[in-house]
Structure formats: structure tokens, C-alpha cells
JSON list of C-alpha atoms in Angstrom, two decimals:
[
{"chain": "A", "resi": 12, "resn": "VAL", "atom": "CA", "xyz": [-65.65, -47.37, -37.18]},
{"chain": "A", "resi": 13, "resn": "CYS", "atom": "CA", "xyz": [-65.71, -46.08, -33.59]},
{"chain": "A", "resi": 14, "resn": "ARG", "atom": "CA", "xyz": [-66.48, -49.55, -32.21]},
{"chain": "A", "resi": 15, "resn": "SER", "atom": "CA", "xyz": [-63.22, -50.92, -33.54]},
{"chain": "A", "resi": 16, "resn": "LEU", "atom": "CA", "xyz": [-61.07, -48.19, -31.99]},
{"chain": "A", "resi": 17, "resn": "CYS", "atom": "CA", "xyz": [-59.48, -48.58, -28.59]},
{"chain": "A", "resi": 18, "resn": "ALA", "atom": "CA", "xyz": [-61.52, -47.04, -25.80]},
{"chain": "A", "resi": 19, "resn": "LYS", "atom": "CA", "xyz": [-59.00, -44.27, -25.20]},
{"chain": "A", "resi": 20, "resn": "HIS", "atom": "CA", "xyz": [-59.10, -43.21, -28.88]},
{"chain": "A", "resi": 21, "resn": "GLN", "atom": "CA", "xyz": [-62.87, -43.27, -29.43]},
{"chain": "A", "resi": 22, "resn": "LEU", "atom": "CA", "xyz": [-63.23, -39.51, -28.97]},
{"chain": "A", "resi": 23, "resn": "LEU", "atom": "CA", "xyz": [-60.22, -38.69, -31.10]},
{"chain": "A", "resi": 24, "resn": "PHE", "atom": "CA", "xyz": [-61.72, -39.99, -34.35]},
{"chain": "A", "resi": 25, "resn": "PRO", "atom": "CA", "xyz": [-64.87, -37.79, -34.28]},
{"chain": "A", "resi": 26, "resn": "PHE", "atom": "CA", "xyz": [-62.76, -34.83, -33.16]},
{"chain": "A", "resi": 27, "resn": "LEU", "atom": "CA", "xyz": [-60.45, -35.24, -36.14]},
{"chain": "A", "resi": 28, "resn": "MET", "atom": "CA", "xyz": [-63.43, -35.58, -38.50]},
{"chain": "A", "resi": 29, "resn": "ILE", "atom": "CA", "xyz": [-65.05, -32.40, -37.18]},
{"chain": "A", "resi": 30, "resn": "VAL", "atom": "CA", "xyz": [-61.79, -30.44, -37.29]},
{"chain": "A", "resi": 31, "resn": "ARG", "atom": "CA", "xyz": [-61.24, -31.50, -40.90]},
{"chain": "A", "resi": 32, "resn": "GLU", "atom": "CA", "xyz": [-64.77, -30.37, -41.74]},
{"chain": "A", "resi": 33, "resn": "TYR", "atom": "CA", "xyz": [-64.19, -27.00, -40.03]},
{"chain": "A", "resi": 34, "resn": "LEU", "atom": "CA", "xyz": [-60.87, -26.60, -41.84]},
{"chain": "A", "resi": 35, "resn": "ALA", "atom": "CA", "xyz": [-62.53, -27.29, -45.19]},
{"chain": "A", "resi": 36, "resn": "ALA", "atom": "CA", "xyz": [-65.34, -24.81, -44.42]},
{"chain": "A", "resi": 37, "resn": "GLY", "atom": "CA", "xyz": [-62.89, -22.15, -43.23]},
{"chain": "A", "resi": 38, "resn": "THR", "atom": "CA", "xyz": [-64.43, -22.02, -39.74]},
{"chain": "A", "resi": 39, "resn": "VAL", "atom": "CA", "xyz": [-61.10, -23.00, -38.18]},
{"chain": "A", "resi": 40, "resn": "GLN", "atom": "CA", "xyz": [-57.81, -21.79, -39.63]},
{"chain": "A", "resi": 41, "resn": "MET", "atom": "CA", "xyz": [-54.85, -24.15, -39.99]},
{"chain": "A", "resi": 42, "resn": "ALA", "atom": "CA", "xyz": [-52.75, -21.87, -37.77]},
{"chain": "A", "resi": 43, "resn": "GLU", "atom": "CA", "xyz": [-55.30, -22.23, -34.95]},
{"chain": "A", "resi": 44, "resn": "TYR", "atom": "CA", "xyz": [-55.35, -26.00, -35.33]},
{"chain": "A", "resi": 45, "resn": "ARG", "atom": "CA", "xyz": [-51.56, -26.13, -35.38]},
{"chain": "A", "resi": 46, "resn": "PHE", "atom": "CA", "xyz": [-51.46, -24.02, -32.20]},
{"chain": "A", "resi": 47, "resn": "LEU", "atom": "CA", "xyz": [-53.79, -26.48, -30.49]},
{"chain": "A", "resi": 48, "resn": "LEU", "atom": "CA", "xyz": [-51.57, -29.40, -31.49]},
{"chain": "A", "resi": 49, "resn": "THR", "atom": "CA", "xyz": [-48.21, -27.79, -30.71]},
{"chain": "A", "resi": 50, "resn": "VAL", "atom": "CA", "xyz": [-48.75, -25.96, -27.44]},
{"chain": "A", "resi": 51, "resn": "GLY", "atom": "CA", "xyz": [-45.43, -25.33, -25.78]},
{"chain": "A", "resi": 52, "resn": "GLY", "atom": "CA", "xyz": [-43.51, -23.42, -28.42]},
{"chain": "A", "resi": 53, "resn": "ALA", "atom": "CA", "xyz": [-40.95, -20.82, -27.48]},
{"chain": "A", "resi": 54, "resn": "VAL", "atom": "CA", "xyz": [-41.86, -17.15, -27.30]},
{"chain": "A", "resi": 55, "resn": "GLU", "atom": "CA", "xyz": [-38.90, -14.86, -27.80]},
{"chain": "A", "resi": 56, "resn": "ASP", "atom": "CA", "xyz": [-40.26, -11.47, -26.75]},
{"chain": "A", "resi": 57, "resn": "LEU", "atom": "CA", "xyz": [-42.44, -12.16, -23.75]},
{"chain": "A", "resi": 58, "resn": "LEU", "atom": "CA", "xyz": [-44.69, -9.24, -22.87]},
{"chain": "A", "resi": 59, "resn": "PRO", "atom": "CA", "xyz": [-45.02, -8.11, -19.25]},
{"chain": "A", "resi": 60, "resn": "GLN", "atom": "CA", "xyz": [-47.62, -10.06, -17.26]},
{"chain": "A", "resi": 61, "resn": "PRO", "atom": "CA", "xyz": [-50.65, -8.05, -16.09]},
{"chain": "A", "resi": 62, "resn": "ALA", "atom": "CA", "xyz": [-50.87, -10.05, -12.83]},
{"chain": "A", "resi": 63, "resn": "ALA", "atom": "CA", "xyz": [-48.55, -12.19, -10.74]},
{"chain": "A", "resi": 64, "resn": "TRP", "atom": "CA", "xyz": [-51.09, -15.03, -10.36]},
{"chain": "A", "resi": 65, "resn": "ILE", "atom": "CA", "xyz": [-50.81, -15.97, -14.06]},
{"chain": "A", "resi": 66, "resn": "PRO", "atom": "CA", "xyz": [-48.24, -18.78, -14.41]},
{"chain": "A", "resi": 67, "resn": "GLN", "atom": "CA", "xyz": [-45.27, -17.90, -16.63]},
{"chain": "A", "resi": 68, "resn": "ARG", "atom": "CA", "xyz": [-45.96, -20.80, -19.00]},
{"chain": "A", "resi": 69, "resn": "THR", "atom": "CA", "xyz": [-49.61, -19.80, -19.38]},
{"chain": "A", "resi": 70, "resn": "TRP", "atom": "CA", "xyz": [-48.65, -16.20, -20.12]},
{"chain": "A", "resi": 71, "resn": "ALA", "atom": "CA", "xyz": [-46.11, -17.37, -22.69]},
{"chain": "A", "resi": 72, "resn": "GLU", "atom": "CA", "xyz": [-48.85, -19.38, -24.47]},
{"chain": "A", "resi": 73, "resn": "LEU", "atom": "CA", "xyz": [-51.22, -16.40, -24.36]},
{"chain": "A", "resi": 74, "resn": "CYS", "atom": "CA", "xyz": [-48.52, -14.23, -25.95]},
{"chain": "A", "resi": 75, "resn": "ARG", "atom": "CA", "xyz": [-47.94, -16.86, -28.60]},
{"chain": "A", "resi": 76, "resn": "LEU", "atom": "CA", "xyz": [-51.68, -17.04, -29.27]},
{"chain": "A", "resi": 77, "resn": "SER", "atom": "CA", "xyz": [-51.85, -13.24, -29.50]},
{"chain": "A", "resi": 78, "resn": "GLY", "atom": "CA", "xyz": [-49.39, -13.31, -32.37]},
{"chain": "A", "resi": 79, "resn": "MET", "atom": "CA", "xyz": [-51.91, -15.05, -34.62]},
{"chain": "A", "resi": 80, "resn": "ALA", "atom": "CA", "xyz": [-54.09, -13.06, -36.98]},
{"chain": "A", "resi": 81, "resn": "GLY", "atom": "CA", "xyz": [-57.85, -12.90, -36.69]},
{"chain": "A", "resi": 82, "resn": "VAL", "atom": "CA", "xyz": [-59.89, -13.22, -33.50]},
{"chain": "A", "resi": 83, "resn": "TRP", "atom": "CA", "xyz": [-56.83, -14.05, -31.38]},
{"chain": "A", "resi": 84, "resn": "GLU", "atom": "CA", "xyz": [-54.87, -10.96, -32.40]},
{"chain": "A", "resi": 85, "resn": "LYS", "atom": "CA", "xyz": [-53.85, -8.95, -29.32]},
{"chain": "A", "resi": 86, "resn": "PHE", "atom": "CA", "xyz": [-55.62, -11.45, -27.07]},
{"chain": "A", "resi": 87, "resn": "HIS", "atom": "CA", "xyz": [-53.16, -10.66, -24.28]},
{"chain": "A", "resi": 88, "resn": "GLU", "atom": "CA", "xyz": [-54.51, -7.10, -24.19]},
{"chain": "A", "resi": 89, "resn": "LYS", "atom": "CA", "xyz": [-58.07, -8.39, -23.80]},
{"chain": "A", "resi": 90, "resn": "VAL", "atom": "CA", "xyz": [-56.92, -10.55, -20.88]},
{"chain": "A", "resi": 91, "resn": "GLY", "atom": "CA", "xyz": [-55.23, -7.52, -19.31]},
{"chain": "A", "resi": 92, "resn": "ASP", "atom": "CA", "xyz": [-58.33, -5.36, -19.76]},
{"chain": "A", "resi": 93, "resn": "GLU", "atom": "CA", "xyz": [-60.57, -7.92, -18.05]},
{"chain": "A", "resi": 94, "resn": "ILE", "atom": "CA", "xyz": [-58.09, -9.28, -15.53]},
{"chain": "A", "resi": 95, "resn": "ASP", "atom": "CA", "xyz": [-60.63, -9.48, -12.68]},
{"chain": "A", "resi": 96, "resn": "ALA", "atom": "CA", "xyz": [-62.99, -11.70, -14.70]},
{"chain": "A", "resi": 97, "resn": "TRP", "atom": "CA", "xyz": [-60.08, -13.93, -15.74]},
{"chain": "A", "resi": 98, "resn": "LYS", "atom": "CA", "xyz": [-58.95, -14.16, -12.09]},
{"chain": "A", "resi": 99, "resn": "ALA", "atom": "CA", "xyz": [-62.44, -15.27, -11.03]},
{"chain": "A", "resi": 100, "resn": "GLY", "atom": "CA", "xyz": [-62.44, -17.96, -13.73]},
{"chain": "A", "resi": 101, "resn": "TYR", "atom": "CA", "xyz": [-58.92, -19.05, -12.80]},
{"chain": "A", "resi": 102, "resn": "ASP", "atom": "CA", "xyz": [-59.83, -19.35, -9.11]},
{"chain": "A", "resi": 103, "resn": "ALA", "atom": "CA", "xyz": [-62.99, -21.30, -9.95]},
{"chain": "A", "resi": 104, "resn": "VAL", "atom": "CA", "xyz": [-60.97, -24.02, -11.66]}
]
């Protein structure tokens, strides 16, 4: 099947198959998958940024991600607690 797809879509097909398998197994939740597909939603109550170097849009997405249940819950607090490690990773990219 992958041979008949356009070159720019060849990675999309296996990705979609794996995501569907993870969704069926419960490894990935539908809310997480939806977040991945719809990045850019509005956040009404934006929490204060722990550092000025974090772009406003990135912080808004982190706050939106923190609102999800499970492993992402209160993710913004984890970023704030380890801000130096996140800064090193941010500068490396």
C-alpha cells in the first residue's frame, strides 16, 4: 500500500495505523490524539509563565495540555519545577 502513496504521505499511513492500534489498546487516549491533531486551541485562563524565554504560544499549549487528565495533568507545574533543564533543552534546539 505504501508504494502507491505519494512520497510526502508515505509516513502518514504507518503513523495512522500505529495510532489506531494504540487507541484500540488504550495506550494512547483519544484526548491526547485530538490534542496532537488540533494544536492551537484557545486557552481562556492562562497561568503565569515561569520564565520569560518561553514563547507565549508555547506556554498556552502547555497550559492546554496540563488540563488533560492522566500523565499530562499539571504538566505546567513540572515544567516550572525543572525550568533549568527545559531551558537547556530549548537552547539546544
